[in-house]
Amino acid sequence: MSNQAVLQKKMDRASQKERNTDHSEDVFIFSDENFQKQLETAPQQRGYYILRFYVDDYGNLAKHRTNKLATFYYLPSGGTLRDENFNIVRYSARYDLYKDFAKVRRK
């Protein structure tokens, strides 16, 4: 199973809880569903996926449309989403592609 397929399976479970039709219309509004949609076509550079989302006046991810789009970098092996300065803005175990593999090895 490819990395993309493993991540998609993990995100599908999580996004079923967060279904919201407003988010599905604009992929730049941050949600797990839109995160996954962008990953399907996101360019890769040095192991990072390059994503774009709306941000508020302070540069934080916005859950609604704003006038400013920012670039973010996603690293699947760490489950982190970083801003343009590579500061971690979000970590989620759901985003960590290899977290489930570590659990299996411990058993």
Coordinates of N, CA, C and O in Angstrom, one line a residue:
M1 N 0.9 -1.2 0.0 CA 0.0 0.0 0.0 C 0.9 1.2 0.0 O 1.8 1.3 0.8
S2 N 0.6 2.2 -0.9 CA 1.4 3.4 -1.0 C 1.3 4.3 0.2 O 0.3 4.2 1.0
N3 N 2.2 5.2 0.4 CA 2.2 6.2 1.5 C 0.9 7.0 1.4 O 0.2 7.3 2.4
Q4 N 0.5 7.4 0.2 CA -0.6 8.2 0.0 C -1.9 7.5 0.4 O -2.8 8.0 1.0
A5 N -2.0 6.2 0.1 CA -3.1 5.4 0.4 C -3.3 5.1 1.9 O -4.4 5.2 2.4
V6 N -2.2 4.9 2.6 CA -2.2 4.7 4.0 C -2.7 6.0 4.7 O -3.6 6.0 5.6
L7 N -2.1 7.2 4.3 CA -2.6 8.4 4.9 C -4.0 8.7 4.6 O -4.8 9.1 5.4
Q8 N -4.5 8.4 3.4 CA -5.8 8.7 3.0 C -6.8 7.8 3.8 O -7.8 8.3 4.3
K9 N -6.4 6.6 4.1 CA -7.3 5.7 4.9 C -7.4 6.3 6.3 O -8.5 6.3 6.9
K10 N -6.3 6.7 6.9 CA -6.3 7.3 8.2 C -7.1 8.6 8.3 O -7.9 8.8 9.2
M11 N -7.0 9.4 7.2 CA -7.7 10.7 7.2 C -9.2 10.5 6.9 O -10.0 11.2 7.4
D12 N -9.6 9.4 6.2 CA -11.0 9.1 5.9 C -11.7 8.9 7.2 O -12.8 9.4 7.4
R13 N -11.1 8.1 8.1 CA -11.7 7.8 9.4 C -12.0 9.1 10.2 O -13.0 9.3 10.8
A14 N -11.0 9.9 10.2 CA -11.0 11.2 11.0 C -12.0 12.2 10.4 O -12.8 12.8 11.1
S15 N -12.0 12.3 9.1 CA -12.8 13.3 8.4 C -14.3 13.0 8.4 O -15.1 13.9 8.2
Q16 N -14.7 11.7 8.6 CA -16.1 11.4 8.7 C -16.7 12.1 9.9 O -17.9 12.4 9.8
K17 N -16.0 12.3 10.9 CA -16.5 13.0 12.1 C -16.6 14.5 11.9 O -17.4 15.1 12.5
E18 N -15.9 15.0 10.9 CA -15.9 16.5 10.7 C -16.6 16.9 9.4 O -16.3 18.0 8.8
R19 N -17.5 16.1 8.9 CA -18.1 16.5 7.6 C -18.8 17.8 7.7 O -19.6 18.0 8.6
N20 N -18.5 18.7 6.8 CA -19.1 20.0 6.8 C -19.1 20.5 5.3 O -18.1 20.7 4.7
T21 N -20.3 20.7 4.8 CA -20.4 21.0 3.3 C -19.8 22.3 3.0 O -19.3 22.5 1.9
D22 N -19.7 23.3 3.9 CA -19.0 24.5 3.6 C -17.6 24.4 3.3 O -17.0 25.1 2.5
H23 N -16.9 23.4 3.9 CA -15.5 23.2 3.7 C -15.2 22.5 2.3 O -14.1 22.7 1.8
S24 N -16.2 21.8 1.8 CA -15.9 21.0 0.6 C -15.9 21.9 -0.6 O -15.4 21.5 -1.7
E25 N -16.4 23.1 -0.6 CA -16.5 24.0 -1.7 C -15.1 24.7 -2.0 O -14.9 25.0 -3.1
D26 N -14.4 24.9 -1.0 CA -13.1 25.7 -1.2 C -12.0 25.0 -0.5 O -11.9 24.9 0.7
V27 N -11.1 24.4 -1.3 CA -10.0 23.5 -0.7 C -9.0 24.3 0.1 O -8.1 23.7 0.7
F28 N -9.0 25.7 0.1 CA -8.1 26.5 0.8 C -8.5 26.8 2.2 O -7.8 27.3 3.0
I29 N -9.8 26.4 2.6 CA -10.2 26.5 4.0 C -9.7 25.3 4.7 O -9.9 24.2 4.3
F30 N -9.0 25.5 5.8 CA -8.4 24.4 6.5 C -9.4 23.5 7.2 O -10.2 23.9 8.0
S31 N -9.3 22.2 6.8 CA -10.0 21.1 7.4 C -9.3 19.8 7.1 O -8.5 19.8 6.1
D32 N -9.6 18.8 7.8 CA -8.9 17.5 7.4 C -9.3 17.1 6.0 O -8.5 16.5 5.3
E33 N -10.5 17.3 5.6 CA -11.0 16.9 4.3 C -10.3 17.7 3.2 O -9.8 17.1 2.2
N34 N -10.1 19.0 3.4 CA -9.4 19.8 2.4 C -7.9 19.5 2.4 O -7.3 19.6 1.4
F35 N -7.4 19.2 3.6 CA -6.0 18.8 3.7 C -5.8 17.6 2.8 O -4.8 17.5 2.0
Q36 N -6.6 16.6 2.9 CA -6.5 15.4 2.1 C -6.7 15.7 0.6 O -6.0 15.1 -0.2
K37 N -7.7 16.5 0.3 CA -7.9 16.8 -1.2 C -6.7 17.5 -1.8 O -6.3 17.1 -2.9
Q38 N -6.0 18.4 -1.1 CA -4.8 19.0 -1.6 C -3.7 18.1 -1.8 O -2.9 18.2 -2.7
L39 N -3.6 17.1 -0.9 CA -2.5 16.1 -1.0 C -2.5 15.3 -2.2 O -1.5 14.9 -2.7
E40 N -3.7 15.1 -2.8 CA -3.9 14.3 -4.0 C -3.1 14.9 -5.2 O -2.6 14.2 -6.1
T41 N -3.0 16.2 -5.2 CA -2.3 16.9 -6.3 C -1.1 17.8 -5.9 O -0.5 18.5 -6.7
A42 N -0.8 17.8 -4.6 CA 0.3 18.7 -4.1 C 1.6 18.3 -4.6 O 2.0 17.1 -4.7
P43 N 2.4 19.3 -5.0 CA 3.8 19.1 -5.5 C 4.6 18.7 -4.2 O 4.3 19.1 -3.1
Q44 N 5.7 17.9 -4.5 CA 6.6 17.5 -3.4 C 7.9 18.2 -3.7 O 8.4 18.4 -4.8
Q45 N 8.6 18.6 -2.6 CA 9.9 19.2 -2.7 C 10.7 18.7 -1.4 O 10.3 19.0 -0.3
R46 N 11.8 18.0 -1.6 CA 12.6 17.6 -0.5 C 11.9 16.8 0.6 O 12.1 17.0 1.7
G47 N 10.9 16.0 0.2 CA 10.2 15.2 1.1 C 8.9 15.9 1.7 O 8.2 15.2 2.4
Y48 N 8.8 17.1 1.4 CA 7.6 17.9 1.9 C 6.6 18.0 0.8 O 6.9 18.2 -0.3
Y49 N 5.3 18.0 1.2 CA 4.2 18.3 0.3 C 3.9 19.8 0.5 O 3.9 20.3 1.6
I50 N 3.7 20.5 -0.6 CA 3.5 21.9 -0.5 C 2.0 22.2 -0.7 O 1.3 21.8 -1.7
L51 N 1.4 22.8 0.4 CA -0.1 23.1 0.4 C -0.3 24.5 0.6 O 0.6 25.3 1.1
R52 N -1.5 25.0 0.3 CA -1.9 26.4 0.5 C -3.2 26.5 1.2 O -4.1 25.7 0.9
F53 N -3.3 27.3 2.2 CA -4.5 27.5 3.0 C -4.7 29.0 3.3 O -3.7 29.8 3.4
Y54 N -5.9 29.4 3.6 CA -6.2 30.7 4.0 C -5.7 30.9 5.5 O -5.7 30.0 6.3
V55 N -5.2 32.1 5.7 CA -4.7 32.5 7.1 C -5.4 33.7 7.5 O -5.8 34.6 6.7
D56 N -5.4 33.9 8.8 CA -6.0 35.2 9.4 C -4.9 36.2 9.4 O -3.8 36.1 8.9
D57 N -5.2 37.4 10.1 CA -4.3 38.5 10.1 C -3.0 38.1 10.8 O -2.0 38.8 10.6
Y58 N -3.0 37.1 11.7 CA -1.8 36.7 12.5 C -1.0 35.6 11.8 O -0.1 35.1 12.4
G59 N -1.5 35.1 10.7 CA -0.8 34.0 10.0 C -1.3 32.6 10.4 O -0.7 31.6 10.0
N60 N -2.3 32.6 11.2 CA -2.9 31.3 11.7 C -3.8 30.7 10.7 O -4.5 31.4 10.0
L61 N -3.9 29.4 10.6 CA -4.8 28.7 9.7 C -6.2 29.2 10.0 O -6.7 29.3 11.1
A62 N -6.9 29.5 8.9 CA -8.3 30.0 9.0 C -9.3 28.9 8.6 O -9.1 28.1 7.7
K63 N -10.4 28.9 9.3 CA -11.5 27.9 9.0 C -12.6 28.6 8.2 O -13.7 28.1 8.1
H64 N -12.2 29.7 7.6 CA -13.1 30.4 6.7 C -12.3 31.2 5.7 O -11.1 31.2 5.8
R65 N -13.0 31.7 4.7 CA -12.2 32.4 3.6 C -11.7 33.7 4.2 O -12.4 34.4 4.9
T66 N -10.5 34.1 3.8 CA -9.9 35.3 4.1 C -9.2 35.9 2.8 O -9.3 35.3 1.8
N67 N -8.6 37.1 2.9 CA -8.0 37.7 1.8 C -6.6 37.2 1.5 O -5.9 37.6 0.6
K68 N -6.0 36.3 2.4 CA -4.7 36.0 2.3 C -4.5 34.4 2.3 O -5.0 33.7 3.2
L69 N -3.8 34.0 1.3 CA -3.4 32.5 1.2 C -1.9 32.4 1.6 O -1.1 33.3 1.2
A70 N -1.6 31.4 2.3 CA -0.2 31.1 2.7 C 0.2 29.7 2.3 O -0.6 28.8 2.1
T71 N 1.5 29.6 2.1 CA 2.1 28.3 1.8 C 2.5 27.5 3.0 O 3.1 28.1 4.0
F72 N 2.2 26.2 3.1 CA 2.5 25.4 4.2 C 3.2 24.1 3.7 O 3.0 23.7 2.5
Y73 N 4.0 23.5 4.5 CA 4.8 22.3 4.1 C 4.4 21.2 5.1 O 4.5 21.3 6.3
Y74 N 4.0 20.1 4.5 CA 3.6 18.9 5.2 C 4.6 17.8 5.1 O 5.0 17.4 4.0
L75 N 5.1 17.3 6.2 CA 6.0 16.2 6.3 C 5.3 14.9 6.8 O 5.0 14.9 8.0
P76 N 5.1 14.0 5.9 CA 4.3 12.8 6.3 C 4.9 11.9 7.4 O 4.2 11.3 8.2
S77 N 6.3 11.9 7.4 CA 6.9 11.0 8.4 C 6.9 11.6 9.8 O 7.2 10.9 10.8
G78 N 6.5 12.8 10.0 CA 6.4 13.4 11.3 C 5.0 13.9 11.7 O 4.7 14.2 12.8
G79 N 4.1 13.9 10.7 CA 2.8 14.4 10.9 C 2.7 15.9 11.2 O 1.8 16.3 11.9
T80 N 3.6 16.6 10.7 CA 3.7 18.1 11.0 C 3.3 18.9 9.8 O 3.7 18.6 8.7
L81 N 2.7 20.0 10.0 CA 2.4 21.0 9.0 C 3.2 22.2 9.5 O 3.0 22.7 10.6
R82 N 4.0 22.7 8.6 CA 4.9 23.9 8.9 C 4.5 25.1 8.0 O 4.1 24.9 6.9
D83 N 4.8 26.3 8.6 CA 4.5 27.5 7.8 C 5.7 27.8 6.9 O 6.6 27.0 6.8
E84 N 5.6 29.0 6.2 CA 6.7 29.4 5.3 C 8.0 29.5 5.9 O 9.0 29.4 5.3
N85 N 8.1 29.7 7.2 CA 9.3 29.8 8.0 C 9.7 28.5 8.6 O 10.6 28.4 9.4
F86 N 9.0 27.4 8.3 CA 9.2 26.1 8.8 C 8.9 26.0 10.3 O 9.4 25.0 10.9
N87 N 8.2 26.9 10.9 CA 7.7 26.7 12.2 C 6.5 25.7 12.2 O 5.7 25.7 11.3
I88 N 6.5 24.9 13.2 CA 5.4 23.9 13.3 C 4.1 24.6 13.7 O 4.0 25.3 14.7
V89 N 3.1 24.5 12.8 CA 1.8 25.1 13.1 C 0.7 24.1 13.5 O -0.2 24.5 14.2
R90 N 1.0 22.9 13.2 CA 0.0 21.8 13.5 C 0.7 20.5 13.5 O 1.5 20.2 12.6
Y91 N 0.5 19.7 14.6 CA 0.9 18.3 14.6 C -0.3 17.5 14.9 O -1.2 17.8 15.7
S92 N -0.5 16.4 14.2 CA -1.6 15.5 14.5 C -1.1 14.0 14.2 O -0.5 13.8 13.2
A93 N -1.4 13.2 15.1 CA -1.1 11.8 14.9 C -1.8 11.2 13.7 O -1.3 10.3 13.0
R94 N -2.9 11.8 13.3 CA -3.6 11.4 12.1 C -2.8 11.7 10.9 O -2.9 11.0 9.9
Y95 N -2.0 12.7 10.9 CA -1.2 13.1 9.8 C 0.1 12.4 9.7 O 0.8 12.4 8.7
D96 N 0.5 11.7 10.8 CA 1.8 10.9 10.9 C 1.6 9.6 10.2 O 0.9 8.7 10.6
L97 N 2.2 9.5 9.0 CA 2.1 8.3 8.2 C 2.6 7.0 8.8 O 2.1 6.0 8.6
Y98 N 3.6 7.1 9.7 CA 4.3 6.0 10.2 C 3.9 5.7 11.7 O 4.4 4.7 12.2
K99 N 3.1 6.4 12.3 CA 2.7 6.2 13.7 C 2.1 4.8 13.9 O 2.5 4.1 14.9
D100 N 1.3 4.3 13.1 CA 0.7 3.0 13.2 C 1.7 1.9 13.1 O 1.6 0.9 13.8
F101 N 2.8 2.1 12.3 CA 3.8 1.1 12.2 C 4.6 0.9 13.5 O 5.0 -0.1 13.9
A102 N 4.8 2.0 14.2 CA 5.5 2.0 15.5 C 4.7 1.2 16.5 O 5.3 0.4 17.3
K103 N 3.4 1.3 16.5 CA 2.6 0.6 17.5 C 2.7 -0.9 17.2 O 2.7 -1.7 18.1
V104 N 2.7 -1.3 16.0 CA 2.7 -2.7 15.6 C 4.1 -3.4 16.1 O 4.1 -4.5 16.6
R105 N 5.1 -2.6 15.9 CA 6.5 -3.2 16.3 C 6.6 -3.4 17.8 O 7.3 -4.3 18.3
R106 N 5.9 -2.6 18.6 CA 6.0 -2.7 20.1 C 5.3 -3.9 20.6 O 5.6 -4.4 21.7
K107 N 4.3 -4.4 19.9 CA 3.5 -5.6 20.4 C 4.2 -6.8 20.4 O 5.1 -7.1 19.7

